[in-house]
Structure formats: structure tokens, C-alpha cells
Coordinates of N, CA and C in Angstrom, one line a residue:
X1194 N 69.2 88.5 125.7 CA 68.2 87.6 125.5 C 66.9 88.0 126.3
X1195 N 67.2 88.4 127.4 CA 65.9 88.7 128.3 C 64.8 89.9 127.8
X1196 N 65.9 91.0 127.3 CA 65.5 92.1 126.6 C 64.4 91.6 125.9
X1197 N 64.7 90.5 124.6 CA 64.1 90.2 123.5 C 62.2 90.2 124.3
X1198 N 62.8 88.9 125.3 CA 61.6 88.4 126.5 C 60.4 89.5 126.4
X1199 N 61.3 90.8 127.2 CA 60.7 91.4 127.5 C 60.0 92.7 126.9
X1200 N 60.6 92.7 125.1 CA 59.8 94.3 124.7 C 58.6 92.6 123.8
X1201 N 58.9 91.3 123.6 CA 58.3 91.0 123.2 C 56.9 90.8 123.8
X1202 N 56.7 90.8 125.2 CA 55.6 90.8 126.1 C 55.0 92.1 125.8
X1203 N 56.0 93.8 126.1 CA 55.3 94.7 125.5 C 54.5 94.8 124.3
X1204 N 54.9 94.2 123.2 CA 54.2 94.2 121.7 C 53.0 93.9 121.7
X1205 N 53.0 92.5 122.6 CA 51.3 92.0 122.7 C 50.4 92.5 123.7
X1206 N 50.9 93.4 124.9 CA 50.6 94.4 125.3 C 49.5 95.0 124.0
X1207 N 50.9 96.2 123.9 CA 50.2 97.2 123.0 C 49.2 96.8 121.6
X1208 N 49.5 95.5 121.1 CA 48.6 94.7 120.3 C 47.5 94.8 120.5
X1209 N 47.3 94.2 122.0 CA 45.7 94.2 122.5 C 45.2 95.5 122.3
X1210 N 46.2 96.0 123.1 CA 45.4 97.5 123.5 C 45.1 98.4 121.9
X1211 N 45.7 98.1 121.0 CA 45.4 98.8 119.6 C 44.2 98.4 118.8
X1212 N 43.7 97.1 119.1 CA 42.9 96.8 118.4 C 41.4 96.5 119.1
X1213 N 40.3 96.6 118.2 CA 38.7 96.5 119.0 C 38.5 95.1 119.0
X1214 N 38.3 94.4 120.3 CA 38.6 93.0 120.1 C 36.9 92.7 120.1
X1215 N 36.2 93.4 120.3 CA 34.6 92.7 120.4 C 33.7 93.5 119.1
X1216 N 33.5 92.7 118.6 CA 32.6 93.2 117.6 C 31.6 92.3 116.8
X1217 N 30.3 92.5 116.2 CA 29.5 91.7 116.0 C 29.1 92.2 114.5
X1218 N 29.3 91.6 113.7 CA 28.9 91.4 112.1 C 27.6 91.2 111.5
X1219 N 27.1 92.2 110.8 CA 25.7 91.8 110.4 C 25.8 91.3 109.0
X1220 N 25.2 90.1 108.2 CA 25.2 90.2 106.8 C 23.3 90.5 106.6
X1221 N 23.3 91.4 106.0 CA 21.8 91.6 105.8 C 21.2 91.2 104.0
X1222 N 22.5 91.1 103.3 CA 21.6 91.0 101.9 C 22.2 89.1 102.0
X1223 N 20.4 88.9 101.7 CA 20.3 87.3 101.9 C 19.9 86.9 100.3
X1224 N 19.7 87.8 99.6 CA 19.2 87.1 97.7 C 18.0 86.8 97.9
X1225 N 17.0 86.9 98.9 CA 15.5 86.7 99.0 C 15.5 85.3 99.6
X1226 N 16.5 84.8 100.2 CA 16.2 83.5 100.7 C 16.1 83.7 102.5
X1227 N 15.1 83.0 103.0 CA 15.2 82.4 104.3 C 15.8 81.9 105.1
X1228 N 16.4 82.0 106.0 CA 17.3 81.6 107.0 C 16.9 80.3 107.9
X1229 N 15.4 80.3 108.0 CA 14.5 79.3 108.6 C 13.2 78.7 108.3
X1230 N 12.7 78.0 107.9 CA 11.1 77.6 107.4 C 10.1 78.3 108.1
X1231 N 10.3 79.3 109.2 CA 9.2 80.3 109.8 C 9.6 81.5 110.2
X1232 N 9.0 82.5 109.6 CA 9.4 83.5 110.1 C 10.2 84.3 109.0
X1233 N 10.5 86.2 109.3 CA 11.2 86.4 108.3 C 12.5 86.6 108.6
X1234 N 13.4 86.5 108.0 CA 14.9 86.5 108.2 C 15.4 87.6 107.8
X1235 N 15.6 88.1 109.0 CA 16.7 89.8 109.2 C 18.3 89.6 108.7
X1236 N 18.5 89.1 108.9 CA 20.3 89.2 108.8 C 20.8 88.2 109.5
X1237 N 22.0 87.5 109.2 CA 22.5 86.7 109.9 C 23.9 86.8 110.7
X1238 N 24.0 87.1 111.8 CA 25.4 87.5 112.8 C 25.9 86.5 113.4
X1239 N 27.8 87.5 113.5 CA 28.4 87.0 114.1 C 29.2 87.9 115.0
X1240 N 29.0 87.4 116.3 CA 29.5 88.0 116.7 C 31.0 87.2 117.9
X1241 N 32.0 88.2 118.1 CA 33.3 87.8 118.7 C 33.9 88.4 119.5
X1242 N 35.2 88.4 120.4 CA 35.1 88.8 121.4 C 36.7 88.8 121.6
X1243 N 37.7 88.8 121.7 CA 39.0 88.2 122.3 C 39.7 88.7 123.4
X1244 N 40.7 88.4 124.3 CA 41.6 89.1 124.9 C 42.6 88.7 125.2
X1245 N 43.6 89.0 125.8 CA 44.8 88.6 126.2 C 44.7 88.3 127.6
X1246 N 45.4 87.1 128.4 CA 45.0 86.7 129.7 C 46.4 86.3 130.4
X1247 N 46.7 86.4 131.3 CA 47.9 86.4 131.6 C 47.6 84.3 132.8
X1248 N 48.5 83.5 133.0 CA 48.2 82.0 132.9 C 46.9 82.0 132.3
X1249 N 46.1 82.1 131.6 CA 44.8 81.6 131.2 C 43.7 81.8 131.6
X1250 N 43.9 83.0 133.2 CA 42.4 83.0 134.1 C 42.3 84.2 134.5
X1251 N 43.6 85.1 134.3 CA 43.3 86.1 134.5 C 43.8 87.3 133.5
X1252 N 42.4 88.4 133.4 CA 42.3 89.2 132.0 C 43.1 90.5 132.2
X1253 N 44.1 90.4 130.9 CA 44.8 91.4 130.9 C 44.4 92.9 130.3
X1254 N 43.6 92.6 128.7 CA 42.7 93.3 127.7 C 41.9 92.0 127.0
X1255 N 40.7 92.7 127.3 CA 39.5 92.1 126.3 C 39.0 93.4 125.8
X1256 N 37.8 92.8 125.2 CA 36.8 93.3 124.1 C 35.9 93.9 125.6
X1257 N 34.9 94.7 125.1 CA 33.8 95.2 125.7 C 32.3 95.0 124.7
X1258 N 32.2 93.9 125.7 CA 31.0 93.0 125.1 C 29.3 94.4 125.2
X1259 N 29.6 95.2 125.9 CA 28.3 96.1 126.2 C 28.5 97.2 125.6
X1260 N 30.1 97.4 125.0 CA 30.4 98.5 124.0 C 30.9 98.2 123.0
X1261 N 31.0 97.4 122.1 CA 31.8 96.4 121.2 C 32.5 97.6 120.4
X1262 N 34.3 97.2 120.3 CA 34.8 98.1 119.3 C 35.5 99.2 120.3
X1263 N 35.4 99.0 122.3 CA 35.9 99.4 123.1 C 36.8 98.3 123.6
X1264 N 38.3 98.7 124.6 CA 39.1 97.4 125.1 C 38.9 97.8 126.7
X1265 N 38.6 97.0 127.3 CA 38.8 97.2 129.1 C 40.0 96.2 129.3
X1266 N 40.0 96.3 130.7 CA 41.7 96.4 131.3 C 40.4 95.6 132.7
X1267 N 41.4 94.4 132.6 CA 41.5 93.5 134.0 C 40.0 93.3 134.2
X1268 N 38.9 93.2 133.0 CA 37.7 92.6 133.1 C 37.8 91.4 132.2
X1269 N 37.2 90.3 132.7 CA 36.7 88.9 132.0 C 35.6 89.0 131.2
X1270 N 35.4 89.0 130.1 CA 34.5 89.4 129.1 C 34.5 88.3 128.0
X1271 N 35.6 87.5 128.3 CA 35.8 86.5 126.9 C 35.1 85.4 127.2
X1272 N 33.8 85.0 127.4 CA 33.0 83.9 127.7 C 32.1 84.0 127.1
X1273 N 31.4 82.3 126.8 CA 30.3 82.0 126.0 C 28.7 83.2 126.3
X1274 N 28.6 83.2 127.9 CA 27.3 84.2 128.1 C 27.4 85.3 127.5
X1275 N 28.6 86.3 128.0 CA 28.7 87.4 127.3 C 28.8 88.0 125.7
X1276 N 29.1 86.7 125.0 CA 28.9 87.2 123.6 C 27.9 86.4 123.2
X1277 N 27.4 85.3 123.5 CA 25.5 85.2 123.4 C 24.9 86.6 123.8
X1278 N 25.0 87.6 125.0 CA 24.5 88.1 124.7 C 24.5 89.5 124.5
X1279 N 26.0 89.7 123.7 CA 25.8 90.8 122.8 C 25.5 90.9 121.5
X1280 N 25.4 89.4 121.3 CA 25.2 89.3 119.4 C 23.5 89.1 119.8
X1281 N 23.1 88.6 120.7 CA 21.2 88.1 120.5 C 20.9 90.0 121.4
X1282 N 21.5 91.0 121.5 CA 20.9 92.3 122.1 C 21.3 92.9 120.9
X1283 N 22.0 92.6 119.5 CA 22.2 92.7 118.4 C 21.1 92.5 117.6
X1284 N 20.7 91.3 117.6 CA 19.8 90.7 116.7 C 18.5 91.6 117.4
X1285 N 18.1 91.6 118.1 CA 17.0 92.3 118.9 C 16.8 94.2 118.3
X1286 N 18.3 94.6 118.6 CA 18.6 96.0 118.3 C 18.1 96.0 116.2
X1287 N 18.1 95.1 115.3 CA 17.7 95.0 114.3 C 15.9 94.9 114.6
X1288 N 15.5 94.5 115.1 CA 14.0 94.2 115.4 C 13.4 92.7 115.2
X1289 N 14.0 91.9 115.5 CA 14.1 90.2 115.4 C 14.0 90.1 117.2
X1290 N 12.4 88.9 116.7 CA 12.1 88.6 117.7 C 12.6 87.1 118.3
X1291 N 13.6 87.0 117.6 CA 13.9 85.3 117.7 C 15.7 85.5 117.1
X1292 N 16.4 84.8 117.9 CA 17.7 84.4 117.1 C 18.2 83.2 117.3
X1293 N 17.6 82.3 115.9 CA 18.1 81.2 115.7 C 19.0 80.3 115.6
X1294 N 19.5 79.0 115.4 CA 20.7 78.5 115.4 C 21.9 78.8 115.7
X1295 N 21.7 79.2 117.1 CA 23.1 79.9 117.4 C 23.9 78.8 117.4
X1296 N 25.3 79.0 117.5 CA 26.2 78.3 117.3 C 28.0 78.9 117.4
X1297 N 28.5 78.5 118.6 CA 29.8 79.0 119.5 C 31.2 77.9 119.0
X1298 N 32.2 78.8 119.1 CA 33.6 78.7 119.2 C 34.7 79.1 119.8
X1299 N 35.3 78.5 121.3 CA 36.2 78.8 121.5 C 37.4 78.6 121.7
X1300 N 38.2 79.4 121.7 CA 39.9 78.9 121.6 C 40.9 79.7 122.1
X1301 N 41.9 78.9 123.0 CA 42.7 79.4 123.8 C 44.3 78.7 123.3
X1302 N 45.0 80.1 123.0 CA 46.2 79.7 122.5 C 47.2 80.6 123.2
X1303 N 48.7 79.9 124.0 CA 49.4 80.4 124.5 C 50.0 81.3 123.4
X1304 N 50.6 81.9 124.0 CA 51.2 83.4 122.3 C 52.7 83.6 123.1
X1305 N 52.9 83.6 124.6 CA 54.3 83.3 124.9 C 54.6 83.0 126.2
X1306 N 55.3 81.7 125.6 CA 55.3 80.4 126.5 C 56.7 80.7 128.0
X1307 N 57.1 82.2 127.7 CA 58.3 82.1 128.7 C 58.2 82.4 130.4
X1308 N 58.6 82.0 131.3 CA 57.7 82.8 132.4 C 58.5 83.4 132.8
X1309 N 58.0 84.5 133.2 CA 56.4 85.2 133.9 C 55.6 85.5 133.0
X1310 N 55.8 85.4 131.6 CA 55.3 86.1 130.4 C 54.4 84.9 129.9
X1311 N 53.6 84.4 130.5 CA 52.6 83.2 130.0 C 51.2 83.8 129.8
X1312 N 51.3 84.4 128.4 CA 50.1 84.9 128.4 C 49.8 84.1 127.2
X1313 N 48.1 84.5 127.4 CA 47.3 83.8 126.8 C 46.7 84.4 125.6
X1314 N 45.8 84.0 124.6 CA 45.4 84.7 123.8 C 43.7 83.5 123.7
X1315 N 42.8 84.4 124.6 CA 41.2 83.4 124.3 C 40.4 84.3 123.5
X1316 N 39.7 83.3 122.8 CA 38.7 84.0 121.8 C 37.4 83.3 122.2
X1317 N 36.2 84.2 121.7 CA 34.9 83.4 121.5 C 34.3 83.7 120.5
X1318 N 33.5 83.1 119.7 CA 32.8 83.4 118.1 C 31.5 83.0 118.6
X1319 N 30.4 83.5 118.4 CA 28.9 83.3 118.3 C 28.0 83.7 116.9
X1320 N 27.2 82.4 116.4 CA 26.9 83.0 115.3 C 25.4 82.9 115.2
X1321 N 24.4 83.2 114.6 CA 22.9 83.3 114.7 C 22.6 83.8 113.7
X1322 N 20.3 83.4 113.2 CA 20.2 84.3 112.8 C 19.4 85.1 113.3
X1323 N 19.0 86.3 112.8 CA 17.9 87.0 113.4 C 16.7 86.8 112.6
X1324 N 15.8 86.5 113.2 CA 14.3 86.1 112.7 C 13.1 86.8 113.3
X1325 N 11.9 88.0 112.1 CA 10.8 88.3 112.7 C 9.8 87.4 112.9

């Protein structure tokens, strides 16, 4: 039974480590509509972030919010600042001088409850648009 414990903590290990946990979404074809009553409307993003946390406070694998689509090891990166501001250096990197309506989500879900193996699984979602 411990075995099970223990290649099951490896899995979400290598889970993390397999996948790009930070990445930011552009939709650019809007049908000629506006995003806001001023200004022109670039594209509208989202951008996200996750990692695995071992009690809930400290980071096992996240996302790399300054390289999105890269994983670091034992950096905290899963927070509201840091993916505000890789999706608004996003919207910017498009040429928008403004990103509007932003709007955040986050969520913390234990993934396995046994101890020592109480790890976590936190996400963040940030979404905007970009406006010239």
C-alpha cells in the first residue's frame, strides 16, 4: 500500500514537470467588434499560470511567468502579480496601450491528501483586453 503512496506522488511529480504550466492566449479575430467604447481593440487574453506546492506554501514546479511554456523548480510564481503581469507585458508586446477589464481566478486543490505527500495543485487565470 505505501508503494501505491509513493510512485503515486512520483506521477504528479513528473506531471508537473512534463507539462508548460504558464502560458498566455491571444484571440485576435474579434468580427470587427470592439472590446470597449474607446479605443481600438487588439485582441483579447488570457493568461495562466499553475504549479504543484507541497502543504500549500511551498513550490514544488510552477510555470515561468517571464518565460511562459518553461517549468522552474522551488520558485513561487503562482500569484495574482505575476500573471497580471505577464499577460499586461503580453498585451503591451501586441502594441496596446491599455489592458482593460482585467479579471482573475484562483484555485487551490489538494491532489494528495496522504502525509508527507500533501501536495497541492494552485492555479491563477488572468484575463484582459488589449486596447490602442
Amino acid at each position: 500500500m505505501k508503494n501505491k503512496h509513493v510512485v503515486g506522488a512520483l506521477c504528479v511529480a513528473v506531471g508537473a514537470l512534463a507539462a508548460g504550466c504558464a502560458s498566455v492566449d491571444v484571440a485576435q479575430k474579434l468580427n470587427g467588434q470592439q472590446l470597449t467604447q474607446s479605443g481600438t481593440s487588439i485582441a483579447h487574453l488570457n493568461g495562466s499560470n499553475w504549479g504543484i506546492y507541497w502543504l500549500k506554501i511551498i513550490p514544488i514546479f510552477t510555470g515561468s511567468t517571464d518565460h511562459p511554456g518553461q517549468q522552474l523548480a522551488f520558485k513561487d510564481t503562482v500569484r495574482l502579480d505575476t500573471v497580471v503581469d505577464m499577460t499586461t507585458a503580453s498585451s503591451k508586446a501586441l502594441g496596446a496601450t491599455k489592458t482593460t477589464d482585467l479579471q482573475s481566478h484562483e484555485t487551490s486543490v489538494l491532489v494528495f491528501p496522504l502525509p508527507p505527500f500533501l501536495f497541492w495543485y494552485k492555479a491563477v487565470e488572468v484575463s484582459g483586453n488589449a486596447i490602442k
